[in-house]
């Protein structure tokens, strides 16, 4: 689990069947690393979220057979990052 901030959406011109038409969000870690995650929650730009990675990411999706290794698990309200 890691806490990240949503910085945008990713629009695909072609979908892979294993992504199951999930929304994709661009996330930034506290160190500035950019990641792309599946969004079953429905987050907005600027939200702070917690993520599940690896095999746990699939089980955080509505369909555990989705092909992902990073999924947004939920929104963190009133989060102020350290630093």
CSV table of N, CA, C and O in Angstrom, one decimal:
chain,number,residue,atom,x,y,z
A,1,UNK,N,0.8,-1.2,0.0
A,1,UNK,CA,0.0,0.0,0.0
A,1,UNK,C,0.9,1.2,0.0
A,1,UNK,O,1.9,1.3,0.7
A,2,UNK,N,0.5,2.2,-0.8
A,2,UNK,CA,1.2,3.5,-0.9
A,2,UNK,C,0.2,4.6,-1.1
A,2,UNK,O,-0.8,4.4,-1.7
A,3,UNK,N,0.6,5.8,-0.5
A,3,UNK,CA,-0.3,6.9,-0.7
A,3,UNK,C,0.2,7.8,-1.9
A,3,UNK,O,1.4,8.1,-1.9
A,4,UNK,N,-0.7,8.2,-2.8
A,4,UNK,CA,-0.3,8.9,-4.0
A,4,UNK,C,-1.3,10.0,-4.2
A,4,UNK,O,-2.4,9.9,-3.7
A,5,UNK,N,-1.0,11.0,-5.1
A,5,UNK,CA,-1.9,12.0,-5.5
A,5,UNK,C,-2.3,11.9,-6.9
A,5,UNK,O,-1.4,11.6,-7.8
A,6,UNK,N,-3.6,12.0,-7.2
A,6,UNK,CA,-4.1,12.0,-8.6
A,6,UNK,C,-3.7,13.3,-9.3
A,6,UNK,O,-4.0,14.3,-8.9
A,7,UNK,N,-3.0,13.1,-10.5
A,7,UNK,CA,-2.6,14.3,-11.2
A,7,UNK,C,-3.3,14.4,-12.6
A,7,UNK,O,-3.2,15.4,-13.3
A,8,UNK,N,-4.0,13.3,-13.0
A,8,UNK,CA,-4.7,13.4,-14.3
A,8,UNK,C,-5.3,12.0,-14.7
A,8,UNK,O,-5.2,11.1,-13.9
A,9,UNK,N,-5.9,12.0,-15.8
A,9,UNK,CA,-6.5,10.8,-16.4
A,9,UNK,C,-5.7,10.4,-17.6
A,9,UNK,O,-5.1,11.2,-18.3
A,10,UNK,N,-5.8,9.1,-17.9
A,10,UNK,CA,-5.1,8.6,-19.1
A,10,UNK,C,-6.2,8.1,-20.1
A,10,UNK,O,-7.0,7.3,-19.7
A,11,UNK,N,-6.2,8.6,-21.3
A,11,UNK,CA,-7.2,8.2,-22.3
A,11,UNK,C,-6.5,7.3,-23.3
A,11,UNK,O,-5.4,7.6,-23.8
A,12,UNK,N,-7.1,6.1,-23.5
A,12,UNK,CA,-6.5,5.2,-24.4
A,12,UNK,C,-7.3,5.2,-25.7
A,12,UNK,O,-8.5,5.3,-25.7
A,13,UNK,N,-6.6,5.0,-26.8
A,13,UNK,CA,-7.2,4.9,-28.1
A,13,UNK,C,-7.6,3.5,-28.4
A,13,UNK,O,-8.4,3.3,-29.3
A,14,UNK,N,-7.0,2.5,-27.7
A,14,UNK,CA,-7.4,1.1,-27.9
A,14,UNK,C,-7.3,0.4,-26.6
A,14,UNK,O,-6.4,0.7,-25.8
A,15,UNK,N,-8.3,-0.4,-26.3
A,15,UNK,CA,-8.4,-1.1,-25.0
A,15,UNK,C,-7.9,-2.5,-25.2
A,15,UNK,O,-8.2,-3.2,-26.1
A,16,UNK,N,-7.3,-3.0,-24.1
A,16,UNK,CA,-6.9,-4.4,-24.0
A,16,UNK,C,-8.0,-5.1,-23.2
A,16,UNK,O,-8.5,-4.5,-22.2
A,17,UNK,N,-8.4,-6.2,-23.7
A,17,UNK,CA,-9.6,-6.9,-23.1
A,17,UNK,C,-9.4,-7.1,-21.6
A,17,UNK,O,-10.4,-7.1,-20.9
A,18,UNK,N,-8.2,-7.4,-21.2
A,18,UNK,CA,-8.0,-7.7,-19.8
A,18,UNK,C,-8.1,-6.5,-18.9
A,18,UNK,O,-8.1,-6.7,-17.6
A,19,UNK,N,-8.2,-5.3,-19.4
A,19,UNK,CA,-8.4,-4.1,-18.5
A,19,UNK,C,-9.8,-3.9,-18.2
A,19,UNK,O,-10.2,-3.1,-17.4
A,20,UNK,N,-10.7,-4.6,-18.9
A,20,UNK,CA,-12.1,-4.6,-18.6
A,20,UNK,C,-12.8,-3.2,-18.6
A,20,UNK,O,-13.6,-2.9,-17.8
A,21,UNK,N,-12.3,-2.3,-19.4
A,21,UNK,CA,-12.9,-1.0,-19.6
A,21,UNK,C,-12.8,-0.1,-18.3
A,21,UNK,O,-13.7,0.6,-18.0
A,22,UNK,N,-11.8,-0.3,-17.5
A,22,UNK,CA,-11.6,0.4,-16.3
A,22,UNK,C,-11.0,1.8,-16.6
A,22,UNK,O,-10.3,2.0,-17.6
A,23,UNK,N,-11.3,2.8,-15.8
A,23,UNK,CA,-10.7,4.1,-15.9
A,23,UNK,C,-9.3,4.0,-15.5
A,23,UNK,O,-8.9,3.3,-14.5
A,24,UNK,N,-8.4,4.8,-16.1
A,24,UNK,CA,-7.0,4.9,-15.8
A,24,UNK,C,-6.7,6.3,-15.3
A,24,UNK,O,-7.1,7.3,-15.9
A,25,UNK,N,-5.9,6.4,-14.2
A,25,UNK,CA,-5.5,7.6,-13.6
A,25,UNK,C,-4.0,7.7,-13.5
A,25,UNK,O,-3.3,6.7,-13.3
A,26,UNK,N,-3.5,8.9,-13.7
A,26,UNK,CA,-2.1,9.2,-13.5
A,26,UNK,C,-1.9,9.7,-12.1
A,26,UNK,O,-2.5,10.6,-11.6
A,27,UNK,N,-0.9,9.0,-11.4
A,27,UNK,CA,-0.7,9.3,-10.0
A,27,UNK,C,0.8,9.7,-9.8
A,27,UNK,O,1.7,9.3,-10.5
A,28,UNK,N,1.0,10.5,-8.7
A,28,UNK,CA,2.4,10.9,-8.4
A,28,UNK,C,2.6,10.6,-6.9
A,28,UNK,O,1.8,10.8,-6.1
A,29,UNK,N,3.8,9.9,-6.7
A,29,UNK,CA,4.2,9.6,-5.3
A,29,UNK,C,4.7,10.8,-4.6
A,29,UNK,O,5.0,11.9,-5.3
A,30,UNK,N,5.0,10.7,-3.3
A,30,UNK,CA,5.6,11.8,-2.6
A,30,UNK,C,7.0,12.2,-3.1
A,30,UNK,O,7.4,13.3,-2.9
A,31,UNK,N,7.6,11.2,-3.8
A,31,UNK,CA,9.0,11.5,-4.3
A,31,UNK,C,8.9,12.0,-5.7
A,31,UNK,O,10.0,12.2,-6.4
A,32,UNK,N,7.7,12.1,-6.3
A,32,UNK,CA,7.6,12.6,-7.7
A,32,UNK,C,7.5,11.6,-8.8
A,32,UNK,O,7.4,12.0,-9.9
A,33,UNK,N,7.6,10.3,-8.4
A,33,UNK,CA,7.5,9.3,-9.4
A,33,UNK,C,6.0,9.2,-10.0
A,33,UNK,O,5.1,9.3,-9.2
A,34,UNK,N,5.9,9.1,-11.3
A,34,UNK,CA,4.6,9.0,-12.0
A,34,UNK,C,4.2,7.5,-12.2
A,34,UNK,O,5.1,6.7,-12.6
A,35,UNK,N,3.0,7.2,-11.9
A,35,UNK,CA,2.4,5.9,-12.1
A,35,UNK,C,1.1,6.0,-12.7
A,35,UNK,O,0.4,7.0,-12.7
A,36,UNK,N,0.6,4.9,-13.3
A,36,UNK,CA,-0.7,4.8,-13.9
A,36,UNK,C,-1.4,3.6,-13.1
A,36,UNK,O,-0.9,2.6,-13.0
A,37,UNK,N,-2.7,3.9,-12.7
A,37,UNK,CA,-3.4,2.9,-11.9
A,37,UNK,C,-4.8,2.8,-12.4
A,37,UNK,O,-5.4,3.7,-13.0
A,38,UNK,N,-5.4,1.6,-12.2
A,38,UNK,CA,-6.8,1.4,-12.5
A,38,UNK,C,-7.6,2.1,-11.4
A,38,UNK,O,-7.3,2.1,-10.2
A,39,UNK,N,-8.8,2.7,-11.8
A,39,UNK,CA,-9.6,3.5,-10.8
A,39,UNK,C,-11.0,2.9,-10.7
A,39,UNK,O,-11.9,3.4,-11.5
A,40,UNK,N,-11.3,2.0,-9.8
A,40,UNK,CA,-12.6,1.5,-9.7
A,40,UNK,C,-13.4,2.4,-8.7
A,40,UNK,O,-14.6,2.2,-8.5
A,41,UNK,N,-12.8,3.3,-8.1
A,41,UNK,CA,-13.4,4.2,-7.0
A,41,UNK,C,-14.1,5.4,-7.6
A,41,UNK,O,-15.2,5.8,-7.2
A,42,UNK,N,-13.5,6.0,-8.6
A,42,UNK,CA,-14.0,7.3,-9.2
A,42,UNK,C,-13.4,8.5,-8.5
A,42,UNK,O,-14.1,9.3,-7.9
A,43,UNK,N,-12.1,8.7,-8.6
A,43,UNK,CA,-11.4,9.8,-8.0
A,43,UNK,C,-11.3,11.0,-8.9
A,43,UNK,O,-11.6,10.9,-10.1
A,44,UNK,N,-11.0,12.1,-8.3
A,44,UNK,CA,-10.8,13.4,-9.1
A,44,UNK,C,-9.4,13.8,-9.0
A,44,UNK,O,-8.6,13.4,-8.0
A,45,UNK,N,-9.0,14.7,-9.9
A,45,UNK,CA,-7.6,15.2,-9.9
A,45,UNK,C,-7.4,16.0,-8.6
A,45,UNK,O,-8.3,16.7,-8.1
A,46,UNK,N,-6.3,15.8,-7.9
A,46,UNK,CA,-6.0,16.4,-6.7
A,46,UNK,C,-6.3,15.6,-5.5
A,46,UNK,O,-5.7,15.8,-4.4
A,47,UNK,N,-7.1,14.5,-5.6
A,47,UNK,CA,-7.4,13.6,-4.5
A,47,UNK,C,-6.1,12.9,-4.1
A,47,UNK,O,-5.3,12.5,-4.9
A,48,UNK,N,-6.0,12.6,-2.8
A,48,UNK,CA,-4.9,11.7,-2.2
A,48,UNK,C,-5.6,10.4,-2.1
A,48,UNK,O,-6.7,10.3,-1.6
A,49,UNK,N,-4.9,9.3,-2.6
A,49,UNK,CA,-5.5,8.0,-2.6
A,49,UNK,C,-4.5,7.0,-2.0
A,49,UNK,O,-3.3,7.3,-2.0
A,50,UNK,N,-5.0,5.8,-1.6
A,50,UNK,CA,-4.1,4.7,-1.3
A,50,UNK,C,-4.3,3.7,-2.4
A,50,UNK,O,-5.3,3.5,-2.9
A,51,UNK,N,-3.2,3.0,-2.6
A,51,UNK,CA,-3.2,2.1,-3.7
A,51,UNK,C,-2.8,0.7,-3.3
A,51,UNK,O,-2.1,0.5,-2.3
A,52,UNK,N,-3.2,-0.3,-4.0
A,52,UNK,CA,-2.8,-1.7,-3.8
A,52,UNK,C,-1.9,-2.1,-5.1
A,52,UNK,O,-2.3,-1.7,-6.2
A,53,UNK,N,-0.8,-2.8,-4.8
A,53,UNK,CA,0.1,-3.1,-5.9
A,53,UNK,C,0.3,-4.6,-6.0
A,53,UNK,O,-0.1,-5.4,-5.1
A,54,UNK,N,0.9,-5.0,-7.1
A,54,UNK,CA,1.1,-6.5,-7.3
A,54,UNK,C,-0.1,-7.3,-7.4
A,54,UNK,O,-1.1,-6.8,-8.0
A,55,UNK,N,-0.1,-8.5,-6.9
A,55,UNK,CA,-1.3,-9.4,-7.1
A,55,UNK,C,-2.5,-8.8,-6.3
A,55,UNK,O,-3.6,-9.1,-6.6
A,56,UNK,N,-2.3,-8.1,-5.2
A,56,UNK,CA,-3.4,-7.5,-4.4
A,56,UNK,C,-4.1,-6.4,-5.3
A,56,UNK,O,-5.3,-6.2,-5.0
A,57,UNK,N,-3.5,-5.9,-6.3
A,57,UNK,CA,-4.2,-4.9,-7.1
A,57,UNK,C,-5.3,-5.5,-7.9
A,57,UNK,O,-6.4,-4.8,-8.1
A,58,UNK,N,-5.2,-6.7,-8.3
A,58,UNK,CA,-6.3,-7.4,-9.0
A,58,UNK,C,-7.5,-7.6,-8.1
A,58,UNK,O,-8.6,-7.5,-8.5
A,59,UNK,N,-7.3,-7.9,-6.9
A,59,UNK,CA,-8.4,-8.2,-5.9
A,59,UNK,C,-9.0,-6.9,-5.4
A,59,UNK,O,-10.1,-6.9,-4.9
A,60,UNK,N,-8.4,-5.7,-5.7
A,60,UNK,CA,-9.0,-4.5,-5.3
A,60,UNK,C,-9.9,-4.0,-6.4
A,60,UNK,O,-10.7,-3.0,-6.2
A,61,UNK,N,-9.9,-4.7,-7.6
A,61,UNK,CA,-10.8,-4.4,-8.7
A,61,UNK,C,-12.1,-5.1,-8.5
A,61,UNK,O,-12.2,-6.2,-7.9
A,62,UNK,N,-13.2,-4.6,-9.1
A,62,UNK,CA,-14.5,-5.3,-9.1
A,62,UNK,C,-14.3,-6.7,-9.8
A,62,UNK,O,-15.0,-7.6,-9.3
A,63,UNK,N,-13.5,-6.8,-10.8
A,63,UNK,CA,-13.3,-8.1,-11.5
A,63,UNK,C,-11.8,-8.5,-11.1
A,63,UNK,O,-10.9,-7.9,-11.7
A,64,UNK,N,-11.6,-9.5,-10.3
A,64,UNK,CA,-10.2,-9.9,-9.9
A,64,UNK,C,-9.4,-10.5,-11.0
A,64,UNK,O,-8.2,-10.7,-10.8
A,65,UNK,N,-10.0,-10.6,-12.2
A,65,UNK,CA,-9.2,-11.1,-13.4
A,65,UNK,C,-8.7,-10.0,-14.2
A,65,UNK,O,-8.1,-10.2,-15.3
A,66,UNK,N,-8.9,-8.7,-13.8
A,66,UNK,CA,-8.4,-7.6,-14.5
A,66,UNK,C,-6.8,-7.6,-14.6
A,66,UNK,O,-6.2,-8.0,-13.6
A,67,UNK,N,-6.3,-7.3,-15.7
A,67,UNK,CA,-4.8,-7.3,-15.8
A,67,UNK,C,-4.2,-6.0,-15.4
A,67,UNK,O,-4.1,-5.0,-16.1
A,68,UNK,N,-3.9,-5.9,-14.1
A,68,UNK,CA,-3.3,-4.7,-13.5
A,68,UNK,C,-2.3,-5.0,-12.4
A,68,UNK,O,-2.4,-6.1,-11.8
A,69,UNK,N,-1.4,-4.1,-12.1
A,69,UNK,CA,-0.5,-4.3,-11.0
A,69,UNK,C,-0.6,-3.1,-10.1
A,69,UNK,O,0.2,-3.0,-9.1
A,70,UNK,N,-1.5,-2.1,-10.3
A,70,UNK,CA,-1.7,-1.0,-9.5
A,70,UNK,C,-3.1,-0.5,-9.5
A,70,UNK,O,-3.6,-0.2,-10.6
A,71,UNK,N,-3.8,-0.5,-8.4
A,71,UNK,CA,-5.2,-0.2,-8.3
A,71,UNK,C,-5.5,0.8,-7.2
A,71,UNK,O,-4.9,0.7,-6.1
A,72,UNK,N,-6.3,1.8,-7.4
A,72,UNK,CA,-6.7,2.8,-6.4
A,72,UNK,C,-7.7,2.1,-5.5
A,72,UNK,O,-8.7,1.6,-5.9
A,73,UNK,N,-7.4,2.1,-4.2
A,73,UNK,CA,-8.3,1.4,-3.2
A,73,UNK,C,-9.2,2.3,-2.5
A,73,UNK,O,-10.3,1.9,-2.1
A,74,UNK,N,-8.9,3.6,-2.5
A,74,UNK,CA,-9.8,4.6,-1.8
A,74,UNK,C,-9.2,5.9,-1.7
A,74,UNK,O,-8.0,6.1,-2.0
A,75,UNK,N,-10.1,6.9,-1.4
A,75,UNK,CA,-9.7,8.3,-1.3
A,75,UNK,C,-9.4,8.6,0.2
A,75,UNK,O,-10.1,8.1,1.1
A,76,UNK,N,-8.3,9.4,0.5
A,76,UNK,CA,-8.0,9.8,1.8
A,76,UNK,C,-8.4,11.3,2.0
A,76,UNK,O,-7.9,12.2,1.3
A,77,UNK,N,-9.4,11.5,2.8
A,77,UNK,CA,-9.9,12.9,3.0
A,77,UNK,C,-8.9,13.6,4.0
A,77,UNK,O,-8.4,13.0,4.9
A,78,UNK,N,-8.8,14.9,3.8
A,78,UNK,CA,-8.0,15.8,4.7
A,78,UNK,C,-6.6,15.3,4.9
A,78,UNK,O,-6.0,15.4,6.0
A,79,UNK,N,-5.9,14.8,3.8
A,79,UNK,CA,-4.6,14.4,3.9
A,79,UNK,C,-3.6,15.5,3.6
A,79,UNK,O,-3.8,16.3,2.7
A,80,UNK,N,-2.6,15.7,4.5
A,80,UNK,CA,-1.6,16.7,4.2
A,80,UNK,C,-0.3,16.0,4.2
A,80,UNK,O,0.1,15.4,5.2
A,81,UNK,N,0.4,15.9,3.0
A,81,UNK,CA,1.6,15.2,2.9
A,81,UNK,C,2.8,15.7,3.8
A,81,UNK,O,2.8,16.9,4.0
A,82,UNK,N,3.6,14.9,4.2
A,82,UNK,CA,4.8,15.3,5.0
A,82,UNK,C,5.8,16.0,4.0
A,82,UNK,O,6.0,15.7,2.9
A,83,UNK,N,6.4,17.0,4.5
A,83,UNK,CA,7.5,17.6,3.8
A,83,UNK,C,7.1,19.0,3.2
A,83,UNK,O,7.8,19.6,2.6
